[in-house]
PDB file of C-alpha atoms in Angstrom:
ATOM      1  CA  MET A   1     222.258  82.682 -84.293  1.00 85.00           C
ATOM      2  CA  THR A   2     225.017  83.104 -82.363  1.00 90.00           C
ATOM      3  CA  THR A   3     225.412  84.863 -78.523  1.00 91.00           C
ATOM      4  CA  VAL A   4     228.251  87.375 -77.522  1.00 94.00           C
ATOM      5  CA  LEU A   5     229.195  87.176 -73.802  1.00 93.00           C
ATOM      6  CA  ARG A   6     232.545  89.873 -72.657  1.00 93.00           C
ATOM      7  CA  ILE A   7     234.975  88.690 -70.278  1.00 91.00           C
ATOM      8  CA  GLU A   8     235.126  90.482 -66.853  1.00 84.00           C
ATOM      9  CA  PRO A   9     238.450  88.255 -66.405  1.00 72.00           C
ATOM     10  CA  LEU A  10     239.320  87.407 -62.464  1.00 70.00           C
ATOM     11  CA  GLY A  11     241.593  84.920 -61.983  1.00 81.00           C
ATOM     12  CA  ILE A  12     241.357  83.257 -65.223  1.00 83.00           C
ATOM     13  CA  ASP A  13     243.005  79.830 -65.094  1.00 87.00           C
ATOM     14  CA  GLY A  14     241.710  76.450 -66.893  1.00 88.00           C
ATOM     15  CA  LEU A  15     240.350  78.317 -69.995  1.00 90.00           C
ATOM     16  CA  ASP A  16     241.814  75.925 -72.549  1.00 92.00           C
ATOM     17  CA  ARG A  17     240.082  72.690 -70.845  1.00 93.00           C
ATOM     18  CA  HIS A  18     236.800  74.327 -69.924  1.00 93.00           C
ATOM     19  CA  LEU A  19     236.281  76.047 -73.691  1.00 92.00           C
ATOM     20  CA  THR A  20     237.165  72.502 -75.635  1.00 91.00           C
ATOM     21  CA  GLU A  21     234.071  71.687 -73.822  1.00 93.00           C
ATOM     22  CA  LEU A  22     232.232  73.657 -76.558  1.00 94.00           C
ATOM     23  CA  SER A  23     231.773  72.551 -80.113  1.00 92.00           C
ATOM     24  CA  TRP A  24     233.126  76.340 -81.342  1.00 94.00           C
ATOM     25  CA  THR A  25     233.786  79.535 -80.291  1.00 95.00           C
ATOM     26  CA  ARG A  26     235.414  82.513 -81.561  1.00 94.00           C
ATOM     27  CA  LEU A  27     237.856  84.726 -79.049  1.00 94.00           C
ATOM     28  CA  ILE A  28     237.877  88.496 -79.989  1.00 94.00           C
ATOM     29  CA  ARG A  29     240.724  90.468 -77.832  1.00 93.00           C
ATOM     30  CA  SER A  30     240.238  94.215 -78.459  1.00 93.00           C
ATOM     31  CA  ASP A  31     240.979  97.493 -76.317  1.00 91.00           C
ATOM     32  CA  GLU A  32     237.285  97.179 -75.465  1.00 90.00           C
ATOM     33  CA  GLY A  33     238.114  93.425 -73.871  1.00 90.00           C
ATOM     34  CA  VAL A  34     238.225  89.975 -74.156  1.00 92.00           C
ATOM     35  CA  HIS A  35     234.638  89.076 -75.695  1.00 94.00           C
ATOM     36  CA  VAL A  36     233.755  85.415 -76.543  1.00 94.00           C
ATOM     37  CA  GLU A  37     231.095  84.069 -79.584  1.00 95.00           C
ATOM     38  CA  CYS A  38     229.513  80.501 -79.763  1.00 94.00           C
ATOM     39  CA  ALA A  39     225.640  79.269 -80.155  1.00 94.00           C
ATOM     40  CA  THR A  40     222.849  80.341 -79.238  1.00 94.00           C
ATOM     41  CA  GLU A  41     222.416  76.914 -77.165  1.00 95.00           C
ATOM     42  CA  GLU A  42     225.460  76.690 -75.920  1.00 94.00           C
ATOM     43  CA  ALA A  43     225.817  80.228 -74.433  1.00 93.00           C
ATOM     44  CA  GLU A  44     224.762  79.653 -70.820  1.00 94.00           C
ATOM     45  CA  ARG A  45     226.270  76.735 -70.894  1.00 95.00           C
ATOM     46  CA  ALA A  46     229.537  78.558 -71.790  1.00 94.00           C
ATOM     47  CA  ALA A  47     228.789  80.875 -68.739  1.00 94.00           C
ATOM     48  CA  ALA A  48     229.219  78.768 -66.871  1.00 94.00           C
ATOM     49  CA  LEU A  49     232.789  77.058 -67.495  1.00 94.00           C
ATOM     50  CA  LEU A  50     233.549  80.369 -68.171  1.00 93.00           C
ATOM     51  CA  ALA A  51     232.934  80.933 -64.117  1.00 93.00           C
ATOM     52  CA  ARG A  52     235.022  77.381 -63.631  1.00 92.00           C
ATOM     53  CA  ALA A  53     237.390  79.072 -65.551  1.00 92.00           C
ATOM     54  CA  GLY A  54     237.606  82.194 -62.884  1.00 90.00           C
ATOM     55  CA  ALA A  55     235.595  84.591 -65.834  1.00 90.00           C
ATOM     56  CA  ARG A  56     232.445  86.571 -64.950  1.00 90.00           C
ATOM     57  CA  THR A  57     230.184  87.373 -68.085  1.00 92.00           C
ATOM     58  CA  ARG A  58     227.850  89.343 -69.419  1.00 93.00           C
ATOM     59  CA  LEU A  59     226.099  89.474 -72.233  1.00 93.00           C
ATOM     60  CA  ALA A  60     227.140  92.409 -74.879  1.00 92.00           C
ATOM     61  CA  GLN A  61     224.977  93.296 -78.147  1.00 86.00           C
ATOM     62  CA  THR A  62     227.775  93.684 -80.692  1.00 86.00           C
ATOM     63  CA  LEU A  63     231.944  92.226 -81.173  1.00 87.00           C
ATOM     64  CA  PRO A  64     234.615  94.386 -82.017  1.00 88.00           C
ATOM     65  CA  VAL A  65     235.023  95.086 -85.031  1.00 89.00           C
ATOM     66  CA  PRO A  66     238.549  96.358 -86.758  1.00 91.00           C
ATOM     67  CA  ALA A  67     238.488  99.119 -87.991  1.00 91.00           C
ATOM     68  CA  PRO A  68     239.385 100.235 -91.868  1.00 91.00           C
ATOM     69  CA  GLU A  69     242.995 101.317 -91.479  1.00 93.00           C
ATOM     70  CA  LEU A  70     243.827  98.078 -90.300  1.00 93.00           C
ATOM     71  CA  ALA A  71     245.281  95.526 -92.036  1.00 90.00           C
ATOM     72  CA  PRO A  72     244.933  91.476 -91.338  1.00 91.00           C
ATOM     73  CA  ALA A  73     247.553  88.818 -90.482  1.00 91.00           C
ATOM     74  CA  VAL A  74     247.371  85.503 -89.896  1.00 90.00           C
ATOM     75  CA  ALA A  75     249.380  84.315 -86.401  1.00 90.00           C
ATOM     76  CA  LEU A  76     251.453  80.822 -86.123  1.00 89.00           C
ATOM     77  CA  ASP A  77     250.874  80.694 -82.383  1.00 92.00           C
ATOM     78  CA  LEU A  78     248.865  81.923 -80.166  1.00 93.00           C
ATOM     79  CA  ASN A  79     251.688  84.363 -77.399  1.00 91.00           C
ATOM     80  CA  PRO A  80     249.299  87.372 -76.448  1.00 89.00           C
ATOM     81  CA  ILE A  81     250.259  90.695 -78.157  1.00 88.00           C
ATOM     82  CA  ALA A  82     249.754  93.713 -76.002  1.00 81.00           C
ATOM     83  CA  LEU A  83     249.607  96.792 -77.739  1.00 83.00           C
ATOM     84  CA  GLY A  84     246.907  98.940 -78.381  1.00 86.00           C
ATOM     85  CA  GLY A  85     244.967  99.179 -81.967  1.00 88.00           C
ATOM     86  CA  VAL A  86     244.432  95.431 -82.239  1.00 92.00           C
ATOM     87  CA  VAL A  87     242.071  93.327 -82.900  1.00 94.00           C
ATOM     88  CA  ASP A  88     243.016  89.525 -81.870  1.00 94.00           C
ATOM     89  CA  ILE A  89     240.535  87.214 -83.149  1.00 94.00           C
ATOM     90  CA  VAL A  90     240.941  83.130 -82.329  1.00 95.00           C
ATOM     91  CA  ILE A  91     238.661  80.640 -83.305  1.00 94.00           C
ATOM     92  CA  VAL A  92     238.219  77.169 -81.634  1.00 95.00           C
ATOM     93  CA  ARG A  93     237.103  73.711 -82.512  1.00 94.00           C
ATOM     94  CA  ALA A  94     236.859  70.932 -80.560  1.00 92.00           C
ATOM     95  CA  LEU A  95     238.243  67.959 -82.061  1.00 94.00           C
ATOM     96  CA  ALA A  96     237.071  64.509 -81.394  1.00 93.00           C
ATOM     97  CA  VAL A  97     239.363  61.675 -79.922  1.00 92.00           C
ATOM     98  CA  GLY A  98     239.238  60.164 -83.612  1.00 91.00           C
ATOM     99  CA  GLU A  99     239.963  63.069 -85.390  1.00 91.00           C
ATOM    100  CA  ALA A 100     242.792  64.601 -82.782  1.00 90.00           C
ATOM    101  CA  THR A 101     244.559  60.794 -83.086  1.00 87.00           C
ATOM    102  CA  SER A 102     244.756  61.673 -86.940  1.00 87.00           C
ATOM    103  CA  ARG A 103     246.126  64.980 -86.704  1.00 86.00           C
ATOM    104  CA  LEU A 104     248.881  63.332 -83.716  1.00 85.00           C
ATOM    105  CA  MET A 105     249.797  61.101 -86.209  1.00 81.00           C
ATOM    106  CA  THR A 106     250.591  63.279 -89.274  1.00 78.00           C
ATOM    107  CA  ARG A 107     253.251  64.924 -89.862  1.00 56.00           C
ATOM    108  CA  ARG A 108     251.460  68.070 -91.231  1.00 50.00           C
ATOM    109  CA  SER A 109     249.611  68.439 -88.827  1.00 51.00           C
ATOM    110  CA  GLY A 110     251.575  71.909 -87.628  1.00 51.00           C
ATOM    111  CA  TRP A 111     251.348  71.195 -83.749  1.00 51.00           C
ATOM    112  CA  LEU A 112     254.898  69.627 -82.966  1.00 53.00           C
ATOM    113  CA  PRO A 113     258.166  71.547 -84.368  1.00 50.00           C
ATOM    114  CA  GLY A 114     260.796  69.305 -86.067  1.00 50.00           C
ATOM    115  CA  ALA A 115     260.826  65.786 -87.300  1.00 45.00           C
ATOM    116  CA  ARG A 116     261.065  63.741 -84.746  1.00 50.00           C
ATOM    117  CA  ARG A 117     257.406  63.643 -82.388  1.00 57.00           C
ATOM    118  CA  SER A 118     256.819  62.379 -78.693  1.00 70.00           C
ATOM    119  CA  LEU A 119     254.110  59.564 -78.419  1.00 79.00           C
ATOM    120  CA  GLU A 120     252.973  61.050 -75.058  1.00 84.00           C
ATOM    121  CA  PRO A 121     250.580  63.959 -76.512  1.00 85.00           C
ATOM    122  CA  LEU A 122     249.042  60.665 -78.116  1.00 85.00           C
ATOM    123  CA  ARG A 123     248.375  59.090 -74.587  1.00 86.00           C
ATOM    124  CA  GLY A 124     247.235  61.693 -72.983  1.00 89.00           C
ATOM    125  CA  VAL A 125     244.898  62.141 -75.610  1.00 89.00           C
ATOM    126  CA  LEU A 126     243.916  58.056 -75.705  1.00 90.00           C
ATOM    127  CA  ARG A 127     243.747  57.937 -72.197  1.00 91.00           C
ATOM    128  CA  GLY A 128     241.306  61.181 -71.800  1.00 90.00           C
ATOM    129  CA  GLU A 129     244.017  62.828 -69.671  1.00 92.00           C
ATOM    130  CA  ASP A 130     244.484  65.793 -71.905  1.00 92.00           C
ATOM    131  CA  ARG A 131     242.792  67.204 -75.233  1.00 93.00           C
ATOM    132  CA  LEU A 132     243.655  68.445 -78.609  1.00 93.00           C
ATOM    133  CA  PHE A 133     241.892  71.227 -79.938  1.00 95.00           C
ATOM    134  CA  ALA A 134     241.986  73.201 -83.517  1.00 94.00           C
ATOM    135  CA  TRP A 135     242.497  77.334 -82.997  1.00 95.00           C
ATOM    136  CA  SER A 136     242.809  79.556 -85.913  1.00 93.00           C
ATOM    137  CA  ARG A 137     244.165  83.125 -85.310  1.00 93.00           C
ATOM    138  CA  LEU A 138     243.685  86.685 -87.133  1.00 92.00           C
ATOM    139  CA  VAL A 139     245.365  89.701 -86.093  1.00 92.00           C
ATOM    140  CA  TRP A 140     244.082  93.318 -87.344  1.00 92.00           C
ATOM    141  CA  ALA A 141     246.880  96.038 -86.706  1.00 92.00           C
ATOM    142  CA  ARG A 142     248.081  98.952 -88.063  1.00 91.00           C
ATOM    143  CA  ARG A 143     250.618  98.225 -90.972  1.00 88.00           C
ATOM    144  CA  ALA A 144     253.592  99.721 -89.507  1.00 85.00           C
ATOM    145  CA  LEU A 145     252.983  97.484 -86.371  1.00 84.00           C
ATOM    146  CA  LEU A 146     252.974  94.294 -88.548  1.00 83.00           C
ATOM    147  CA  ARG A 147     256.676  95.066 -89.740  1.00 79.00           C
ATOM    148  CA  SER A 148     257.749  94.868 -86.232  1.00 78.00           C
ATOM    149  CA  ARG A 149     259.898  92.319 -84.865  1.00 76.00           C
ATOM    150  CA  ASP A 150     257.657  92.465 -81.676  1.00 73.00           C
ATOM    151  CA  LEU A 151     255.505  90.239 -84.251  1.00 77.00           C
ATOM    152  CA  ARG A 152     257.206  87.895 -86.283  1.00 77.00           C
ATOM    153  CA  SER A 153     254.919  85.102 -85.728  1.00 82.00           C
ATOM    154  CA  LEU A 154     251.788  87.245 -87.888  1.00 86.00           C
ATOM    155  CA  ARG A 155     252.224  86.878 -91.819  1.00 83.00           C
ATOM    156  CA  PRO A 156     249.933  89.535 -93.450  1.00 81.00           C
ATOM    157  CA  VAL A 157     248.001  88.971 -95.525  1.00 82.00           C
ATOM    158  CA  VAL A 158     248.520  90.580 -99.003  1.00 76.00           C
ATOM    159  CA  PHE A 159     247.187  88.449-101.479  1.00 74.00           C
ATOM    160  CA  ASP A 160     245.436  85.561-101.127  1.00 69.00           C
ATOM    161  CA  ARG A 161     242.479  87.497 -99.699  1.00 67.00           C
ATOM    162  CA  ASP A 162     240.389  84.075 -99.162  1.00 68.00           C
ATOM    163  CA  ALA A 163     243.055  83.454 -95.967  1.00 65.00           C
ATOM    164  CA  ILE A 164     240.588  85.388 -93.425  1.00 66.00           C
ATOM    165  CA  ARG A 165     237.763  83.939 -94.052  1.00 68.00           C
ATOM    166  CA  ARG A 166     239.379  79.868 -94.585  1.00 68.00           C
ATOM    167  CA  GLY A 167     241.799  80.872 -91.126  1.00 65.00           C
ATOM    168  CA  ASP A 168     244.324  77.756 -91.528  1.00 80.00           C
ATOM    169  CA  GLU A 169     244.031  75.880 -88.317  1.00 88.00           C
ATOM    170  CA  ARG A 170     246.170  74.672 -86.178  1.00 91.00           C
ATOM    171  CA  CYS A 171     246.443  72.672 -83.084  1.00 91.00           C
ATOM    172  CA  SER A 172     247.204  72.735 -79.702  1.00 92.00           C
ATOM    173  CA  LEU A 173     247.069  70.327 -76.250  1.00 93.00           C
ATOM    174  CA  VAL A 174     245.044  71.759 -73.337  1.00 93.00           C
ATOM    175  CA  GLY A 175     247.583  71.201 -70.934  1.00 92.00           C
ATOM    176  CA  ALA A 176     249.815  73.589 -72.865  1.00 93.00           C
ATOM    177  CA  ALA A 177     247.240  76.516 -71.654  1.00 92.00           C
ATOM    178  CA  GLU A 178     247.805  78.491 -74.382  1.00 93.00           C
ATOM    179  CA  LEU A 179     244.527  79.852 -74.457  1.00 92.00           C
ATOM    180  CA  THR A 180     244.536  80.944 -70.852  1.00 91.00           C
ATOM    181  CA  ARG A 181     247.715  82.819 -71.417  1.00 91.00           C
ATOM    182  CA  TRP A 182     246.121  84.318 -74.692  1.00 91.00           C
ATOM    183  CA  ALA A 183     243.449  85.819 -73.097  1.00 87.00           C
ATOM    184  CA  ARG A 184     245.626  87.019 -69.893  1.00 84.00           C
ATOM    185  CA  GLY A 185     247.138  89.063 -72.605  1.00 78.00           C
TER     186      GLY A 185
END
């Protein structure tokens, strides 16, 4: 069972840090606003954590659903999209220190560009100064928008319809505040 909360942003700050205390969440941004879906047993805690991040929540009956004329695209980053008619879905999963360490040590983790990686993020996670979380993002938009230069980080899903359900995971550090920027729009 899941619970859906509608976020009424006041002055969101530190959303990454607070949401990664939950096992998983699904954030949905649409013309209707920002919604958070989480496990029912974590709903009360989620509301408290979102309040600490500067957002008021209220219970929502349903989630925004993409219109039939919208096409899906996989996003490669968490940059906000400030366009109307778009349904933007981000699934966030907290990583334990062991899995975070493993992902930071492997080149295929997809979180840091370039062949040479700094050990600072790994040190931060091991010392408890930072956290790594996994996310996947799917954006539903009009086909013409998906061809826009402004949305270069989106990869339209054409043949691999399983990509919609599978959602390739990427990783981010809490300290980068990428979820906070996404939520602010």
